[in-house]
Short mmCIF file of C-alpha atoms in Angstrom, two decimals:
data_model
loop_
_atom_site.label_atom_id
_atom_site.label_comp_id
_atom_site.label_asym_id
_atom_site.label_seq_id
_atom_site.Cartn_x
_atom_site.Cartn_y
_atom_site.Cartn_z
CA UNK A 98 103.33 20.05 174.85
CA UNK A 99 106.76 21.88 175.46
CA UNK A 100 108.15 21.60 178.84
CA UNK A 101 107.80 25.63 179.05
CA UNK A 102 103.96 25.12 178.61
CA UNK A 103 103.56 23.09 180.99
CA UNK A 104 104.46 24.77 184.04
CA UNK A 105 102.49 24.48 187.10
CA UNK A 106 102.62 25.13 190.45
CA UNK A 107 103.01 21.93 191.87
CA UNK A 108 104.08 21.63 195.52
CA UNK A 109 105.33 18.59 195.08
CA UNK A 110 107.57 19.85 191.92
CA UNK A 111 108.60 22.41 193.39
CA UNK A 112 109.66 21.33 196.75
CA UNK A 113 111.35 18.57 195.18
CA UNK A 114 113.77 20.74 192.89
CA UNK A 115 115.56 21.16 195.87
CA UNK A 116 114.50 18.57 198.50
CA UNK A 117 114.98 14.60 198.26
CA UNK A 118 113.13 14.56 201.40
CA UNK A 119 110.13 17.11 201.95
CA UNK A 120 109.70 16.74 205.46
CA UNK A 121 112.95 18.20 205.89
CA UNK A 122 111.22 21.76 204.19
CA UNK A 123 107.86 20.82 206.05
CA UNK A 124 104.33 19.64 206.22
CA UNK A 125 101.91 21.18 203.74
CA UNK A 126 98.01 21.12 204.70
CA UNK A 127 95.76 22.61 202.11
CA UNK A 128 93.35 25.50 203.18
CA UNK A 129 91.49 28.34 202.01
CA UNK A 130 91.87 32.02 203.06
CA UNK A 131 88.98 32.42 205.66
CA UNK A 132 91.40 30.01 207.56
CA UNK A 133 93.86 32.49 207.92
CA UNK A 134 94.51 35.10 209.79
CA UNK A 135 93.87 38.79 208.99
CA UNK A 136 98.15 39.26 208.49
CA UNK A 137 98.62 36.16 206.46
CA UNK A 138 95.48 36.70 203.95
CA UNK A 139 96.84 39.95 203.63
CA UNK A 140 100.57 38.27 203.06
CA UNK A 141 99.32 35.45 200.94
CA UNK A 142 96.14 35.49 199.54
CA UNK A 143 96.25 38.05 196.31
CA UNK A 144 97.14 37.48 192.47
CA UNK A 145 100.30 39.91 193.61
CA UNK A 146 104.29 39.86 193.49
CA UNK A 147 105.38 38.49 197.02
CA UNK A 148 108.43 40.93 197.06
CA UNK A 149 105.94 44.07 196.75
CA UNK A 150 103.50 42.66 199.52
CA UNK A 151 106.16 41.63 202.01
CA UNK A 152 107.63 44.97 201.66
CA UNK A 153 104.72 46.75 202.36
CA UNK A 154 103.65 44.34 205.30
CA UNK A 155 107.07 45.11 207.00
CA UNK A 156 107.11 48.88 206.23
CA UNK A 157 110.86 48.56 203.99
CA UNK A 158 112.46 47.07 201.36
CA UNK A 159 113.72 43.07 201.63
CA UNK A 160 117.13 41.80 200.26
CA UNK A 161 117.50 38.53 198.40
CA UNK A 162 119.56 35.83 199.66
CA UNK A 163 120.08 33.12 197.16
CA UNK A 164 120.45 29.55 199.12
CA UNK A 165 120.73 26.90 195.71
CA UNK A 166 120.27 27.03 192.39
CA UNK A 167 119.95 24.51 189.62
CA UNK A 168 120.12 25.61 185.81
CA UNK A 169 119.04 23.62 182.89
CA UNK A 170 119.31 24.92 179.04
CA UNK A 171 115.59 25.97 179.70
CA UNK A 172 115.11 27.12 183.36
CA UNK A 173 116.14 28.72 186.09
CA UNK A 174 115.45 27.68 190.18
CA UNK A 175 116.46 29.26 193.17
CA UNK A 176 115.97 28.52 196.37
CA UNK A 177 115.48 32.21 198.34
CA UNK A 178 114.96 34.08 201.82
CA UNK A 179 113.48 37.42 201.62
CA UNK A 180 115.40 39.76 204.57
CA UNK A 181 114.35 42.96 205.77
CA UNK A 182 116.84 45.53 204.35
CA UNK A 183 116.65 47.31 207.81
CA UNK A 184 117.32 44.70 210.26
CA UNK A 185 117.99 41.48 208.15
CA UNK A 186 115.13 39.54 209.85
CA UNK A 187 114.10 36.81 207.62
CA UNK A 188 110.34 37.51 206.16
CA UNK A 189 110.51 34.41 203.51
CA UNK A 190 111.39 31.40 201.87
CA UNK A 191 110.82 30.70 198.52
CA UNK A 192 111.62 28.48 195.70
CA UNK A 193 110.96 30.01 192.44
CA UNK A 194 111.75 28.22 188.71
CA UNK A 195 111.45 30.22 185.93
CA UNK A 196 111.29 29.31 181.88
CA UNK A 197 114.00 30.82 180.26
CA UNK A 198 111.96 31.03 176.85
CA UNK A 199 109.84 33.64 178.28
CA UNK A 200 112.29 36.80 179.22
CA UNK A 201 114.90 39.13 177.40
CA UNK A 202 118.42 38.02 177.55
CA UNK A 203 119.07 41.53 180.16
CA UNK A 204 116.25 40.07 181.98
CA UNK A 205 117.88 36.28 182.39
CA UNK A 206 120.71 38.09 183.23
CA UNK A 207 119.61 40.00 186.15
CA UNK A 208 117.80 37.19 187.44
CA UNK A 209 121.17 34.97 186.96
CA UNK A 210 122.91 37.43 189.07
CA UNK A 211 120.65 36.64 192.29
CA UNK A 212 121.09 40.44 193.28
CA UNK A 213 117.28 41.30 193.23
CA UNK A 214 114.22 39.66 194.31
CA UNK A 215 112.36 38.73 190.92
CA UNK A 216 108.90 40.86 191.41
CA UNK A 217 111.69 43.72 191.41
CA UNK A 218 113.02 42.50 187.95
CA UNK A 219 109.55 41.91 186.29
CA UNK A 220 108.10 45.47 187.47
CA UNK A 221 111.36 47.13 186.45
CA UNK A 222 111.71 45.89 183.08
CA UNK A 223 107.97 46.14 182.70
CA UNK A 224 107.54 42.52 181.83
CA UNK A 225 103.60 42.33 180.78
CA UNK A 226 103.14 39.65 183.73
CA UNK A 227 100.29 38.65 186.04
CA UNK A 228 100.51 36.78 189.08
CA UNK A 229 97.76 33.83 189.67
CA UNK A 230 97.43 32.08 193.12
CA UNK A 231 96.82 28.29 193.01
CA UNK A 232 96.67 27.48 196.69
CA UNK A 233 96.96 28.26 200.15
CA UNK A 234 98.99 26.24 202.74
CA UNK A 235 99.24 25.86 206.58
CA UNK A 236 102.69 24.61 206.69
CA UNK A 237 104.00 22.93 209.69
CA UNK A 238 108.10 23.46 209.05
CA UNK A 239 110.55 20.85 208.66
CA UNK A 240 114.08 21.10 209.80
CA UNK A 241 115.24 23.04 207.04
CA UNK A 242 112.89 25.62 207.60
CA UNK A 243 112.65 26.06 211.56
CA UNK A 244 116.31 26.38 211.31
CA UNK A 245 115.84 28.91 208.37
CA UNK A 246 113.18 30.67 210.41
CA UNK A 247 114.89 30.09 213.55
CA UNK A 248 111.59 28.48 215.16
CA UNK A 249 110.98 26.02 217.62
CA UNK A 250 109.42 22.72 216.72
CA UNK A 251 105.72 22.75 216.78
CA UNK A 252 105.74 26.24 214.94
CA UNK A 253 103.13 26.64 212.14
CA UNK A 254 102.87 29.41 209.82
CA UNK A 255 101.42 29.62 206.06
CA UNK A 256 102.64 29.98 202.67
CA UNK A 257 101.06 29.42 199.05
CA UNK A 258 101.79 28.53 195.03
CA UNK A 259 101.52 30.37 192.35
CA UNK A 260 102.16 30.89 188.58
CA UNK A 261 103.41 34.18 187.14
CA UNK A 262 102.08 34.38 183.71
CA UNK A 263 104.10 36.92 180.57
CA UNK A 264 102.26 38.24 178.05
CA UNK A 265 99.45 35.13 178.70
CA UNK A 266 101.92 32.33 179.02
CA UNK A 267 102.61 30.60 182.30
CA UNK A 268 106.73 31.79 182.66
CA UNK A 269 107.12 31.78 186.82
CA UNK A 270 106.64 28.74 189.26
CA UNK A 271 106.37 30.02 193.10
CA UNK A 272 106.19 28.38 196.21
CA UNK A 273 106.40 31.30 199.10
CA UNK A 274 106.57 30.43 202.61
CA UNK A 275 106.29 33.47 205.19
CA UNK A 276 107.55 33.93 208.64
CA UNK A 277 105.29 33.00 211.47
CA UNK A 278 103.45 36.86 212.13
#
């Protein structure tokens, strides 16, 4: 099996492409969406692009702000907040790896240069893509992340993983953390 086809979701993956330690992104409980609130089902629990949803949730576009990368001959990770365009108030974190094999050279290369949130990319260039939630997480932040989401220790909020799939083939790997609502 190619590296490209096997592509999951994995919190623990993903978390550490970017984290020797994961407490220092947070604590990650497992639930399902009649735990959450009205707001974060609405946020998190859909087979939909996170940029779209958050944008709609807080009424105007987000900006991308690229905190890490790491790129191999066959993928590409970033490590992301999502920031209201209007007022620059963080909405979400996110650490995304995608399989090069799967997009257009123009696409890599928007992607590459971390100017636009990815669900922007795909819908512009009108990859054939769907979006498939694998779970749902209460997430009790680390360090990293109250400091990120500028929250005091004890804060909980709620994120979720997910594959992006192009033309059938699993292509995106998504963990998406949102701000405490």
């Amino acid at each position: 099996m190619s590296e490209a086809r096997a592509l999951t979701s994995d919190l623990d993956t993903l978390v550490g492409l970017f984290y020797k330690r994961p407490e220092l992104l947070g604590r990650f409980e497992e639930v399902d969406s009649h735990d959450l609130s009205r707001d974060y089902r609405m946020l998190l629990a859909h087979d939909s692009h996170m940029t779209v949803t958050v944008e709609r949730f807080h009424n105007g576009p987000v900006a991308l702000r690229v905190l890490e990368t790491k790129i191999t001959p066959t993928h590409y990770a970033r490590k992301i907040l999502l920031a209201r365009s209007s007022d620059g108030e963080i909405v979400q974190f996110g650490i995304m790896r995608l399989d090069f094999s799967c997009v257009s050279p123009e696409v890599r290369r928007e992607v590459e240069s971390q100017k636009t949130p990815l669900g922007r990319i795909l819908i512009a260039h009108n990859v054939l893509r769907e979006v498939h939630l694998t779970r749902l997480y209460k997430v009790t932040p680390g360090e990293d992340l109250r400091k990120l989401f500028n929250l005091s220790p004890g804060a909980i909020t709620f994120g979720r993983t997910a594959v992006i799939h192009f033309d059938g083939e699993p292509a995106v790997e998504l963990l998406e953390i949102v701000t405490p609502v």
